[in-house]
Amino acid sequence: DVKVTQSSRYLVKRTGEKVFLECVQDMDHENMFWYRQDPGLGLRLIYFSYDVKMKEKGDIPEGYSVSREKKERFSLILESASTNQTSMYLCASSFSPPLAGGNTGELFFGEGSRLTVL
Amino acid sequence: AQKVTQAQTEISVVEKEDVTLDCVYETRDTTYYLFWYKQPPSGELVFLIRRNSFDEQNEISGRYSWNFQKSTSSFNFTITASQVVDSAVYFCALSEIWSGGSYIPTFGRGTSLIVHP
């Protein structure tokens, strides 16, 4: 069964702390993504990676960084957590094109990490 | 401007009613992909369907059907004879090609569907 695993379901951190959110996928996907989900705003892309050590900014990268040292692992880092980063963080992965045959290009999501910054 | 607009924030229906979730998108690409995902109360998003920009055929899967119309840039989702288990947040997404050749999805804000017994 395909799987995207996020290291923590719930975290509580204090303002200014450094926060690491880990994500591992077992499907040999090239692409990995970090989204944050907030009520009324849907899913907003923070960063994505299309290969090891490659990363691209999404729509809201400010205050975040990422690391992809191995193909299966994509980490989201909050260098100095702030209260406005309280949110649900979703990791996802997918194959790259060509989207043919059994590859629909769909994203496979983890269960999410709910971060509260006090 | 949003690339994917789901104008319905919340829809409430009674079981067995039919319900349509609207999705309007905006893109300048000729090749793109449209998706629907379901997020049940448990939280994990689940893929429902993908459509590419060259395939305007409607699709039916059990009680679910999708209507893709390029002329109106819409990709609507209909649930026939809704059930309580259909209660979830549904997201429409548009994938366009980015640098590196990958297709990167942009999501709408979601529509929360509540089906009452």
JSON list of C-alpha atoms in Angstrom, two decimals:
[
{"chain": "A", "resi": 1, "resn": "ASP", "atom": "CA", "xyz": [0.00, 0.00, 0.00]},
{"chain": "A", "resi": 2, "resn": "VAL", "atom": "CA", "xyz": [1.41, 3.35, -1.02]},
{"chain": "A", "resi": 3, "resn": "LYS", "atom": "CA", "xyz": [2.31, 5.62, 1.80]},
{"chain": "A", "resi": 4, "resn": "VAL", "atom": "CA", "xyz": [3.27, 9.16, 2.67]},
{"chain": "A", "resi": 5, "resn": "THR", "atom": "CA", "xyz": [4.21, 9.41, 6.31]},
{"chain": "A", "resi": 6, "resn": "GLN", "atom": "CA", "xyz": [4.52, 12.62, 8.27]},
{"chain": "A", "resi": 7, "resn": "SER", "atom": "CA", "xyz": [6.55, 12.38, 11.43]},
{"chain": "A", "resi": 8, "resn": "SER", "atom": "CA", "xyz": [4.20, 14.17, 13.82]},
{"chain": "A", "resi": 9, "resn": "ARG", "atom": "CA", "xyz": [0.42, 14.51, 13.80]},
{"chain": "A", "resi": 10, "resn": "TYR", "atom": "CA", "xyz": [0.37, 17.22, 16.46]},
{"chain": "A", "resi": 11, "resn": "LEU", "atom": "CA", "xyz": [3.07, 19.64, 17.60]},
{"chain": "A", "resi": 12, "resn": "VAL", "atom": "CA", "xyz": [3.04, 22.54, 20.03]},
{"chain": "A", "resi": 13, "resn": "LYS", "atom": "CA", "xyz": [5.97, 24.93, 19.86]},
{"chain": "A", "resi": 14, "resn": "ARG", "atom": "CA", "xyz": [6.86, 28.31, 21.27]},
{"chain": "A", "resi": 15, "resn": "THR", "atom": "CA", "xyz": [7.49, 31.46, 19.28]},
{"chain": "A", "resi": 16, "resn": "GLY", "atom": "CA", "xyz": [11.06, 31.60, 18.07]},
{"chain": "A", "resi": 17, "resn": "GLU", "atom": "CA", "xyz": [11.68, 27.87, 18.21]},
{"chain": "A", "resi": 18, "resn": "LYS", "atom": "CA", "xyz": [13.08, 26.00, 15.23]},
{"chain": "A", "resi": 19, "resn": "VAL", "atom": "CA", "xyz": [10.64, 23.43, 13.92]},
{"chain": "A", "resi": 20, "resn": "PHE", "atom": "CA", "xyz": [11.28, 20.44, 11.68]},
{"chain": "A", "resi": 21, "resn": "LEU", "atom": "CA", "xyz": [8.47, 18.65, 9.90]},
{"chain": "A", "resi": 22, "resn": "GLU", "atom": "CA", "xyz": [9.52, 15.40, 8.27]},
{"chain": "A", "resi": 23, "resn": "CYS", "atom": "CA", "xyz": [7.88, 13.57, 5.41]},
{"chain": "A", "resi": 24, "resn": "VAL", "atom": "CA", "xyz": [8.78, 10.20, 3.92]},
{"chain": "A", "resi": 25, "resn": "GLN", "atom": "CA", "xyz": [7.26, 8.48, 0.89]},
{"chain": "A", "resi": 26, "resn": "ASP", "atom": "CA", "xyz": [7.76, 4.90, -0.20]},
{"chain": "A", "resi": 27, "resn": "MET", "atom": "CA", "xyz": [6.60, 5.17, -3.82]},
{"chain": "A", "resi": 28, "resn": "ASP", "atom": "CA", "xyz": [9.85, 6.35, -5.46]},
{"chain": "A", "resi": 29, "resn": "HIS", "atom": "CA", "xyz": [8.12, 9.58, -6.51]},
{"chain": "A", "resi": 30, "resn": "GLU", "atom": "CA", "xyz": [10.21, 12.34, -8.04]},
{"chain": "A", "resi": 31, "resn": "ASN", "atom": "CA", "xyz": [8.02, 15.18, -6.81]},
{"chain": "A", "resi": 32, "resn": "MET", "atom": "CA", "xyz": [7.35, 16.13, -3.23]},
{"chain": "A", "resi": 33, "resn": "PHE", "atom": "CA", "xyz": [5.32, 19.03, -1.89]},
{"chain": "A", "resi": 34, "resn": "TRP", "atom": "CA", "xyz": [4.58, 20.93, 1.28]},
{"chain": "A", "resi": 35, "resn": "TYR", "atom": "CA", "xyz": [1.24, 22.68, 1.60]},
{"chain": "A", "resi": 36, "resn": "ARG", "atom": "CA", "xyz": [-0.40, 24.47, 4.47]},
{"chain": "A", "resi": 37, "resn": "GLN", "atom": "CA", "xyz": [-4.13, 24.29, 4.95]},
{"chain": "A", "resi": 38, "resn": "ASP", "atom": "CA", "xyz": [-6.07, 27.02, 6.71]},
{"chain": "A", "resi": 39, "resn": "PRO", "atom": "CA", "xyz": [-9.83, 27.41, 7.05]},
{"chain": "A", "resi": 40, "resn": "GLY", "atom": "CA", "xyz": [-11.29, 29.30, 4.12]},
{"chain": "A", "resi": 41, "resn": "LEU", "atom": "CA", "xyz": [-7.96, 29.43, 2.29]},
{"chain": "A", "resi": 42, "resn": "GLY", "atom": "CA", "xyz": [-7.70, 25.87, 1.01]},
{"chain": "A", "resi": 43, "resn": "LEU", "atom": "CA", "xyz": [-4.27, 24.40, 0.33]},
{"chain": "A", "resi": 44, "resn": "ARG", "atom": "CA", "xyz": [-1.45, 26.78, -0.38]},
{"chain": "A", "resi": 45, "resn": "LEU", "atom": "CA", "xyz": [1.86, 25.57, -1.75]},
{"chain": "A", "resi": 46, "resn": "ILE", "atom": "CA", "xyz": [4.92, 26.41, 0.34]},
{"chain": "A", "resi": 47, "resn": "TYR", "atom": "CA", "xyz": [7.70, 24.58, -1.50]},
{"chain": "A", "resi": 48, "resn": "PHE", "atom": "CA", "xyz": [8.09, 21.67, -3.82]},
{"chain": "A", "resi": 49, "resn": "SER", "atom": "CA", "xyz": [10.96, 19.51, -4.99]},
{"chain": "A", "resi": 50, "resn": "TYR", "atom": "CA", "xyz": [11.26, 17.68, -8.29]},
{"chain": "A", "resi": 51, "resn": "ASP", "atom": "CA", "xyz": [14.53, 15.89, -7.53]},
{"chain": "A", "resi": 52, "resn": "VAL", "atom": "CA", "xyz": [17.06, 15.31, -4.78]},
{"chain": "A", "resi": 53, "resn": "LYS", "atom": "CA", "xyz": [18.58, 18.61, -3.62]},
{"chain": "A", "resi": 54, "resn": "MET", "atom": "CA", "xyz": [16.27, 20.52, -5.99]},
{"chain": "A", "resi": 55, "resn": "LYS", "atom": "CA", "xyz": [13.63, 22.85, -4.62]},
{"chain": "A", "resi": 56, "resn": "GLU", "atom": "CA", "xyz": [11.30, 25.50, -5.91]},
{"chain": "A", "resi": 57, "resn": "LYS", "atom": "CA", "xyz": [9.35, 28.15, -4.05]},
{"chain": "A", "resi": 58, "resn": "GLY", "atom": "CA", "xyz": [5.62, 27.89, -4.07]},
{"chain": "A", "resi": 59, "resn": "ASP", "atom": "CA", "xyz": [3.11, 30.62, -3.37]},
{"chain": "A", "resi": 60, "resn": "ILE", "atom": "CA", "xyz": [3.95, 31.28, 0.30]},
{"chain": "A", "resi": 61, "resn": "PRO", "atom": "CA", "xyz": [7.62, 30.38, 0.99]},
{"chain": "A", "resi": 62, "resn": "GLU", "atom": "CA", "xyz": [8.35, 33.22, 3.41]},
{"chain": "A", "resi": 63, "resn": "GLY", "atom": "CA", "xyz": [9.40, 31.98, 6.81]},
{"chain": "A", "resi": 64, "resn": "TYR", "atom": "CA", "xyz": [10.03, 28.45, 5.59]},
{"chain": "A", "resi": 65, "resn": "SER", "atom": "CA", "xyz": [12.87, 26.43, 4.12]},
{"chain": "A", "resi": 66, "resn": "VAL", "atom": "CA", "xyz": [13.08, 22.85, 2.90]},
{"chain": "A", "resi": 67, "resn": "SER", "atom": "CA", "xyz": [15.60, 20.08, 2.55]},
{"chain": "A", "resi": 68, "resn": "ARG", "atom": "CA", "xyz": [15.67, 17.06, 0.28]},
{"chain": "A", "resi": 69, "resn": "GLU", "atom": "CA", "xyz": [18.84, 15.05, 0.77]},
{"chain": "A", "resi": 70, "resn": "LYS", "atom": "CA", "xyz": [17.28, 11.74, -0.20]},
{"chain": "A", "resi": 71, "resn": "LYS", "atom": "CA", "xyz": [14.60, 10.99, -2.76]},
{"chain": "A", "resi": 72, "resn": "GLU", "atom": "CA", "xyz": [12.16, 9.60, -0.24]},
{"chain": "A", "resi": 73, "resn": "ARG", "atom": "CA", "xyz": [12.45, 12.36, 2.37]},
{"chain": "A", "resi": 74, "resn": "PHE", "atom": "CA", "xyz": [11.36, 16.00, 2.24]},
{"chain": "A", "resi": 75, "resn": "SER", "atom": "CA", "xyz": [11.66, 18.19, 5.30]},
{"chain": "A", "resi": 76, "resn": "LEU", "atom": "CA", "xyz": [10.00, 21.50, 6.04]},
{"chain": "A", "resi": 77, "resn": "ILE", "atom": "CA", "xyz": [11.85, 23.83, 8.39]},
{"chain": "A", "resi": 78, "resn": "LEU", "atom": "CA", "xyz": [10.54, 26.81, 10.28]},
{"chain": "A", "resi": 79, "resn": "GLU", "atom": "CA", "xyz": [13.70, 28.64, 11.33]},
{"chain": "A", "resi": 80, "resn": "SER", "atom": "CA", "xyz": [11.94, 30.78, 13.93]},
{"chain": "A", "resi": 81, "resn": "ALA", "atom": "CA", "xyz": [8.34, 29.81, 14.45]},
{"chain": "A", "resi": 82, "resn": "SER", "atom": "CA", "xyz": [5.74, 32.55, 14.71]},
{"chain": "A", "resi": 83, "resn": "THR", "atom": "CA", "xyz": [2.11, 32.44, 15.78]},
{"chain": "A", "resi": 84, "resn": "ASN", "atom": "CA", "xyz": [0.91, 33.06, 12.22]},
{"chain": "A", "resi": 85, "resn": "GLN", "atom": "CA", "xyz": [2.48, 29.75, 11.24]},
{"chain": "A", "resi": 86, "resn": "THR", "atom": "CA", "xyz": [-0.05, 27.89, 13.34]},
{"chain": "A", "resi": 87, "resn": "SER", "atom": "CA", "xyz": [-1.67, 25.67, 10.74]},
{"chain": "A", "resi": 88, "resn": "MET", "atom": "CA", "xyz": [-2.16, 22.20, 9.30]},
{"chain": "A", "resi": 89, "resn": "TYR", "atom": "CA", "xyz": [0.81, 21.18, 7.16]},
{"chain": "A", "resi": 90, "resn": "LEU", "atom": "CA", "xyz": [0.32, 18.62, 4.44]},
{"chain": "A", "resi": 91, "resn": "CYS", "atom": "CA", "xyz": [3.05, 16.73, 2.65]},
{"chain": "A", "resi": 92, "resn": "ALA", "atom": "CA", "xyz": [2.39, 15.10, -0.72]},
{"chain": "A", "resi": 93, "resn": "SER", "atom": "CA", "xyz": [4.25, 13.29, -3.46]},
{"chain": "A", "resi": 94, "resn": "SER", "atom": "CA", "xyz": [3.69, 12.39, -7.11]},
{"chain": "A", "resi": 95, "resn": "PHE", "atom": "CA", "xyz": [5.34, 11.01, -10.19]},
{"chain": "A", "resi": 96, "resn": "SER", "atom": "CA", "xyz": [6.66, 13.33, -12.85]},
{"chain": "A", "resi": 97, "resn": "PRO", "atom": "CA", "xyz": [5.43, 13.34, -16.44]},
{"chain": "A", "resi": 98, "resn": "PRO", "atom": "CA", "xyz": [4.76, 11.72, -18.76]},
{"chain": "A", "resi": 99, "resn": "LEU", "atom": "CA", "xyz": [1.33, 11.25, -17.30]},
{"chain": "A", "resi": 100, "resn": "ALA", "atom": "CA", "xyz": [0.30, 8.15, -19.15]},
{"chain": "A", "resi": 101, "resn": "GLY", "atom": "CA", "xyz": [-0.71, 4.63, -18.43]},
{"chain": "A", "resi": 102, "resn": "GLY", "atom": "CA", "xyz": [-1.08, 4.13, -14.73]},
{"chain": "A", "resi": 103, "resn": "ASN", "atom": "CA", "xyz": [0.47, 7.46, -13.84]},
{"chain": "A", "resi": 104, "resn": "THR", "atom": "CA", "xyz": [-2.36, 9.90, -13.32]},
{"chain": "A", "resi": 105, "resn": "GLY", "atom": "CA", "xyz": [-0.17, 12.58, -11.82]},
{"chain": "A", "resi": 106, "resn": "GLU", "atom": "CA", "xyz": [-2.25, 12.51, -8.70]},
{"chain": "A", "resi": 107, "resn": "LEU", "atom": "CA", "xyz": [-0.83, 13.64, -5.41]},
{"chain": "A", "resi": 108, "resn": "PHE", "atom": "CA", "xyz": [-0.59, 11.21, -2.53]},
{"chain": "A", "resi": 109, "resn": "PHE", "atom": "CA", "xyz": [-1.01, 12.97, 0.78]},
{"chain": "A", "resi": 110, "resn": "GLY", "atom": "CA", "xyz": [0.14, 12.30, 4.28]},
{"chain": "A", "resi": 111, "resn": "GLU", "atom": "CA", "xyz": [-2.21, 12.59, 7.23]},
{"chain": "A", "resi": 112, "resn": "GLY", "atom": "CA", "xyz": [-1.03, 16.09, 8.03]},
{"chain": "A", "resi": 113, "resn": "SER", "atom": "CA", "xyz": [0.82, 17.73, 10.90]},
{"chain": "A", "resi": 114, "resn": "ARG", "atom": "CA", "xyz": [-1.12, 20.19, 13.00]},
{"chain": "A", "resi": 115, "resn": "LEU", "atom": "CA", "xyz": [1.29, 22.78, 14.36]},
{"chain": "A", "resi": 116, "resn": "THR", "atom": "CA", "xyz": [0.37, 25.20, 17.11]},
{"chain": "A", "resi": 117, "resn": "VAL", "atom": "CA", "xyz": [2.80, 28.02, 17.87]},
{"chain": "A", "resi": 118, "resn": "LEU", "atom": "CA", "xyz": [2.25, 29.71, 21.22]},
{"chain": "B", "resi": 1, "resn": "ALA", "atom": "CA", "xyz": [-7.10, 36.37, -9.04]},
{"chain": "B", "resi": 2, "resn": "GLN", "atom": "CA", "xyz": [-7.59, 32.79, -8.07]},
{"chain": "B", "resi": 3, "resn": "LYS", "atom": "CA", "xyz": [-6.64, 30.18, -10.61]},
{"chain": "B", "resi": 4, "resn": "VAL", "atom": "CA", "xyz": [-9.18, 27.76, -9.23]},
{"chain": "B", "resi": 5, "resn": "THR", "atom": "CA", "xyz": [-12.44, 29.10, -7.88]},
{"chain": "B", "resi": 6, "resn": "GLN", "atom": "CA", "xyz": [-14.82, 27.03, -5.84]},
{"chain": "B", "resi": 7, "resn": "ALA", "atom": "CA", "xyz": [-17.51, 29.56, -5.14]},
{"chain": "B", "resi": 8, "resn": "GLN", "atom": "CA", "xyz": [-19.51, 27.32, -2.81]},
{"chain": "B", "resi": 9, "resn": "THR", "atom": "CA", "xyz": [-17.93, 27.42, 0.63]},
{"chain": "B", "resi": 10, "resn": "GLU", "atom": "CA", "xyz": [-20.42, 25.05, 2.22]},
{"chain": "B", "resi": 11, "resn": "ILE", "atom": "CA", "xyz": [-23.32, 22.99, 0.93]},
{"chain": "B", "resi": 12, "resn": "SER", "atom": "CA", "xyz": [-25.83, 21.26, 3.16]},
{"chain": "B", "resi": 13, "resn": "VAL", "atom": "CA", "xyz": [-28.17, 18.59, 1.79]},
{"chain": "B", "resi": 14, "resn": "VAL", "atom": "CA", "xyz": [-30.36, 15.81, 3.03]},
{"chain": "B", "resi": 15, "resn": "GLU", "atom": "CA", "xyz": [-29.46, 12.24, 2.23]},
{"chain": "B", "resi": 16, "resn": "LYS", "atom": "CA", "xyz": [-30.52, 11.04, -1.26]},
{"chain": "B", "resi": 17, "resn": "GLU", "atom": "CA", "xyz": [-30.47, 14.53, -2.72]},
{"chain": "B", "resi": 18, "resn": "ASP", "atom": "CA", "xyz": [-28.29, 15.18, -5.75]},
{"chain": "B", "resi": 19, "resn": "VAL", "atom": "CA", "xyz": [-25.62, 17.83, -5.31]},
{"chain": "B", "resi": 20, "resn": "THR", "atom": "CA", "xyz": [-23.24, 19.58, -7.71]},
{"chain": "B", "resi": 21, "resn": "LEU", "atom": "CA", "xyz": [-19.95, 21.12, -6.66]},
{"chain": "B", "resi": 22, "resn": "ASP", "atom": "CA", "xyz": [-18.73, 23.85, -8.96]},
{"chain": "B", "resi": 23, "resn": "CYS", "atom": "CA", "xyz": [-15.16, 24.47, -10.07]},
{"chain": "B", "resi": 24, "resn": "VAL", "atom": "CA", "xyz": [-14.01, 27.22, -12.41]},
{"chain": "B", "resi": 25, "resn": "TYR", "atom": "CA", "xyz": [-10.36, 27.50, -13.42]},
{"chain": "B", "resi": 26, "resn": "GLU", "atom": "CA", "xyz": [-8.12, 29.93, -15.21]},
{"chain": "B", "resi": 27, "resn": "THR", "atom": "CA", "xyz": [-5.07, 29.09, -17.30]},
{"chain": "B", "resi": 28, "resn": "ARG", "atom": "CA", "xyz": [-3.25, 30.18, -20.43]},
{"chain": "B", "resi": 29, "resn": "ASP", "atom": "CA", "xyz": [-1.74, 26.77, -21.03]},
{"chain": "B", "resi": 30, "resn": "THR", "atom": "CA", "xyz": [-3.12, 24.48, -23.69]},
{"chain": "B", "resi": 31, "resn": "THR", "atom": "CA", "xyz": [-2.03, 21.38, -21.80]},
{"chain": "B", "resi": 32, "resn": "TYR", "atom": "CA", "xyz": [-3.16, 21.11, -18.22]},
{"chain": "B", "resi": 33, "resn": "TYR", "atom": "CA", "xyz": [-4.81, 18.69, -15.85]},
{"chain": "B", "resi": 34, "resn": "LEU", "atom": "CA", "xyz": [-7.77, 19.03, -13.56]},
{"chain": "B", "resi": 35, "resn": "PHE", "atom": "CA", "xyz": [-8.34, 17.00, -10.42]},
{"chain": "B", "resi": 36, "resn": "TRP", "atom": "CA", "xyz": [-10.86, 16.47, -7.69]},
{"chain": "B", "resi": 37, "resn": "TYR", "atom": "CA", "xyz": [-9.84, 15.38, -4.20]},
{"chain": "B", "resi": 38, "resn": "LYS", "atom": "CA", "xyz": [-11.92, 14.45, -1.17]},
{"chain": "B", "resi": 39, "resn": "GLN", "atom": "CA", "xyz": [-10.90, 15.25, 2.39]},
{"chain": "B", "resi": 40, "resn": "PRO", "atom": "CA", "xyz": [-13.08, 13.33, 4.87]},
{"chain": "B", "resi": 41, "resn": "PRO", "atom": "CA", "xyz": [-13.25, 14.35, 8.54]},
{"chain": "B", "resi": 42, "resn": "SER", "atom": "CA", "xyz": [-10.30, 12.05, 9.25]},
{"chain": "B", "resi": 43, "resn": "GLY", "atom": "CA", "xyz": [-8.17, 14.54, 7.33]},
{"chain": "B", "resi": 44, "resn": "GLU", "atom": "CA", "xyz": [-6.26, 12.70, 4.60]},
{"chain": "B", "resi": 45, "resn": "LEU", "atom": "CA", "xyz": [-6.91, 13.95, 1.07]},
{"chain": "B", "resi": 46, "resn": "VAL", "atom": "CA", "xyz": [-7.88, 11.26, -1.39]},
{"chain": "B", "resi": 47, "resn": "PHE", "atom": "CA", "xyz": [-7.70, 11.50, -5.19]},
{"chain": "B", "resi": 48, "resn": "LEU", "atom": "CA", "xyz": [-11.01, 11.09, -7.03]},
{"chain": "B", "resi": 49, "resn": "ILE", "atom": "CA", "xyz": [-10.42, 11.90, -10.69]},
{"chain": "B", "resi": 50, "resn": "ARG", "atom": "CA", "xyz": [-8.08, 13.48, -13.23]},
{"chain": "B", "resi": 51, "resn": "ARG", "atom": "CA", "xyz": [-8.97, 15.05, -16.55]},
{"chain": "B", "resi": 52, "resn": "ASN", "atom": "CA", "xyz": [-6.54, 16.38, -19.14]},
{"chain": "B", "resi": 53, "resn": "SER", "atom": "CA", "xyz": [-7.24, 19.44, -21.23]},
{"chain": "B", "resi": 54, "resn": "PHE", "atom": "CA", "xyz": [-7.72, 17.42, -24.42]},
{"chain": "B", "resi": 55, "resn": "ASP", "atom": "CA", "xyz": [-10.37, 15.12, -23.06]},
{"chain": "B", "resi": 56, "resn": "GLU", "atom": "CA", "xyz": [-13.76, 16.76, -22.61]},
{"chain": "B", "resi": 57, "resn": "GLN", "atom": "CA", "xyz": [-15.68, 13.55, -22.20]},
{"chain": "B", "resi": 58, "resn": "ASN", "atom": "CA", "xyz": [-17.79, 13.45, -19.11]},
{"chain": "B", "resi": 59, "resn": "GLU", "atom": "CA", "xyz": [-17.14, 10.65, -16.71]},
{"chain": "B", "resi": 60, "resn": "ILE", "atom": "CA", "xyz": [-19.33, 8.63, -14.41]},
{"chain": "B", "resi": 61, "resn": "SER", "atom": "CA", "xyz": [-18.15, 6.44, -11.58]},
{"chain": "B", "resi": 62, "resn": "GLY", "atom": "CA", "xyz": [-20.98, 4.99, -9.57]},
{"chain": "B", "resi": 63, "resn": "ARG", "atom": "CA", "xyz": [-22.82, 7.88, -7.93]},
{"chain": "B", "resi": 64, "resn": "TYR", "atom": "CA", "xyz": [-20.12, 10.35, -8.97]},
{"chain": "B", "resi": 65, "resn": "SER", "atom": "CA", "xyz": [-20.00, 12.19, -12.27]},
{"chain": "B", "resi": 66, "resn": "TRP", "atom": "CA", "xyz": [-17.86, 14.96, -13.65]},
{"chain": "B", "resi": 67, "resn": "ASN", "atom": "CA", "xyz": [-18.66, 17.52, -16.32]},
{"chain": "B", "resi": 68, "resn": "PHE", "atom": "CA", "xyz": [-15.68, 19.19, -18.00]},
{"chain": "B", "resi": 69, "resn": "GLN", "atom": "CA", "xyz": [-16.41, 22.15, -20.29]},
{"chain": "B", "resi": 70, "resn": "LYS", "atom": "CA", "xyz": [-13.48, 24.06, -21.75]},
{"chain": "B", "resi": 71, "resn": "SER", "atom": "CA", "xyz": [-15.80, 26.70, -23.19]},
{"chain": "B", "resi": 72, "resn": "THR", "atom": "CA", "xyz": [-16.72, 27.82, -19.69]},
{"chain": "B", "resi": 73, "resn": "SER", "atom": "CA", "xyz": [-13.46, 26.70, -17.99]},
{"chain": "B", "resi": 74, "resn": "SER", "atom": "CA", "xyz": [-15.44, 24.57, -15.60]},
{"chain": "B", "resi": 75, "resn": "PHE", "atom": "CA", "xyz": [-15.00, 21.11, -14.13]},
{"chain": "B", "resi": 76, "resn": "ASN", "atom": "CA", "xyz": [-18.06, 20.38, -12.03]},
{"chain": "B", "resi": 77, "resn": "PHE", "atom": "CA", "xyz": [-18.64, 17.38, -9.81]},
{"chain": "B", "resi": 78, "resn": "THR", "atom": "CA", "xyz": [-22.06, 15.85, -9.17]},
{"chain": "B", "resi": 79, "resn": "ILE", "atom": "CA", "xyz": [-22.95, 13.35, -6.49]},
{"chain": "B", "resi": 80, "resn": "THR", "atom": "CA", "xyz": [-26.19, 11.52, -7.17]},
{"chain": "B", "resi": 81, "resn": "ALA", "atom": "CA", "xyz": [-28.29, 10.25, -4.26]},
{"chain": "B", "resi": 82, "resn": "SER", "atom": "CA", "xyz": [-25.91, 11.64, -1.67]},
{"chain": "B", "resi": 83, "resn": "GLN", "atom": "CA", "xyz": [-25.07, 9.65, 1.46]},
{"chain": "B", "resi": 84, "resn": "VAL", "atom": "CA", "xyz": [-23.83, 10.65, 4.89]},
{"chain": "B", "resi": 85, "resn": "VAL", "atom": "CA", "xyz": [-20.43, 9.14, 4.03]},
{"chain": "B", "resi": 86, "resn": "ASP", "atom": "CA", "xyz": [-20.09, 11.76, 1.28]},
{"chain": "B", "resi": 87, "resn": "SER", "atom": "CA", "xyz": [-19.73, 14.44, 3.95]},
{"chain": "B", "resi": 88, "resn": "ALA", "atom": "CA", "xyz": [-16.27, 15.90, 3.40]},
{"chain": "B", "resi": 89, "resn": "VAL", "atom": "CA", "xyz": [-14.39, 18.84, 2.01]},
{"chain": "B", "resi": 90, "resn": "TYR", "atom": "CA", "xyz": [-13.90, 18.56, -1.73]},
{"chain": "B", "resi": 91, "resn": "PHE", "atom": "CA", "xyz": [-11.06, 20.27, -3.53]},
{"chain": "B", "resi": 92, "resn": "CYS", "atom": "CA", "xyz": [-10.69, 21.02, -7.19]},
{"chain": "B", "resi": 93, "resn": "ALA", "atom": "CA", "xyz": [-7.12, 21.44, -8.47]},
{"chain": "B", "resi": 94, "resn": "LEU", "atom": "CA", "xyz": [-5.45, 22.63, -11.67]},
{"chain": "B", "resi": 95, "resn": "SER", "atom": "CA", "xyz": [-2.03, 21.30, -12.69]},
{"chain": "B", "resi": 96, "resn": "GLU", "atom": "CA", "xyz": [0.10, 23.36, -15.03]},
{"chain": "B", "resi": 97, "resn": "ILE", "atom": "CA", "xyz": [3.66, 22.72, -16.11]},
{"chain": "B", "resi": 98, "resn": "TRP", "atom": "CA", "xyz": [6.41, 24.41, -14.11]},
{"chain": "B", "resi": 99, "resn": "SER", "atom": "CA", "xyz": [10.17, 24.53, -14.52]},
{"chain": "B", "resi": 100, "resn": "GLY", "atom": "CA", "xyz": [11.78, 21.13, -14.45]},
{"chain": "B", "resi": 101, "resn": "GLY", "atom": "CA", "xyz": [8.90, 19.69, -16.45]},
{"chain": "B", "resi": 102, "resn": "SER", "atom": "CA", "xyz": [6.75, 18.89, -13.48]},
{"chain": "B", "resi": 103, "resn": "TYR", "atom": "CA", "xyz": [3.07, 19.59, -13.25]},
{"chain": "B", "resi": 104, "resn": "ILE", "atom": "CA", "xyz": [2.33, 21.52, -10.12]},
{"chain": "B", "resi": 105, "resn": "PRO", "atom": "CA", "xyz": [-1.22, 21.64, -8.78]},
{"chain": "B", "resi": 106, "resn": "THR", "atom": "CA", "xyz": [-2.98, 24.73, -7.52]},
{"chain": "B", "resi": 107, "resn": "PHE", "atom": "CA", "xyz": [-5.94, 24.02, -5.31]},
{"chain": "B", "resi": 108, "resn": "GLY", "atom": "CA", "xyz": [-9.22, 25.80, -4.88]},
{"chain": "B", "resi": 109, "resn": "ARG", "atom": "CA", "xyz": [-10.38, 26.77, -1.41]},
{"chain": "B", "resi": 110, "resn": "GLY", "atom": "CA", "xyz": [-12.60, 23.74, -1.13]},
{"chain": "B", "resi": 111, "resn": "THR", "atom": "CA", "xyz": [-16.31, 23.11, -0.69]},
{"chain": "B", "resi": 112, "resn": "SER", "atom": "CA", "xyz": [-17.52, 21.59, 2.53]},
{"chain": "B", "resi": 113, "resn": "LEU", "atom": "CA", "xyz": [-20.37, 19.18, 1.86]},
{"chain": "B", "resi": 114, "resn": "ILE", "atom": "CA", "xyz": [-22.59, 18.18, 4.76]},
{"chain": "B", "resi": 115, "resn": "VAL", "atom": "CA", "xyz": [-25.07, 15.39, 4.14]},
{"chain": "B", "resi": 116, "resn": "HIS", "atom": "CA", "xyz": [-27.72, 15.06, 6.82]},
{"chain": "B", "resi": 117, "resn": "PRO", "atom": "CA", "xyz": [-29.46, 11.74, 7.49]}
]
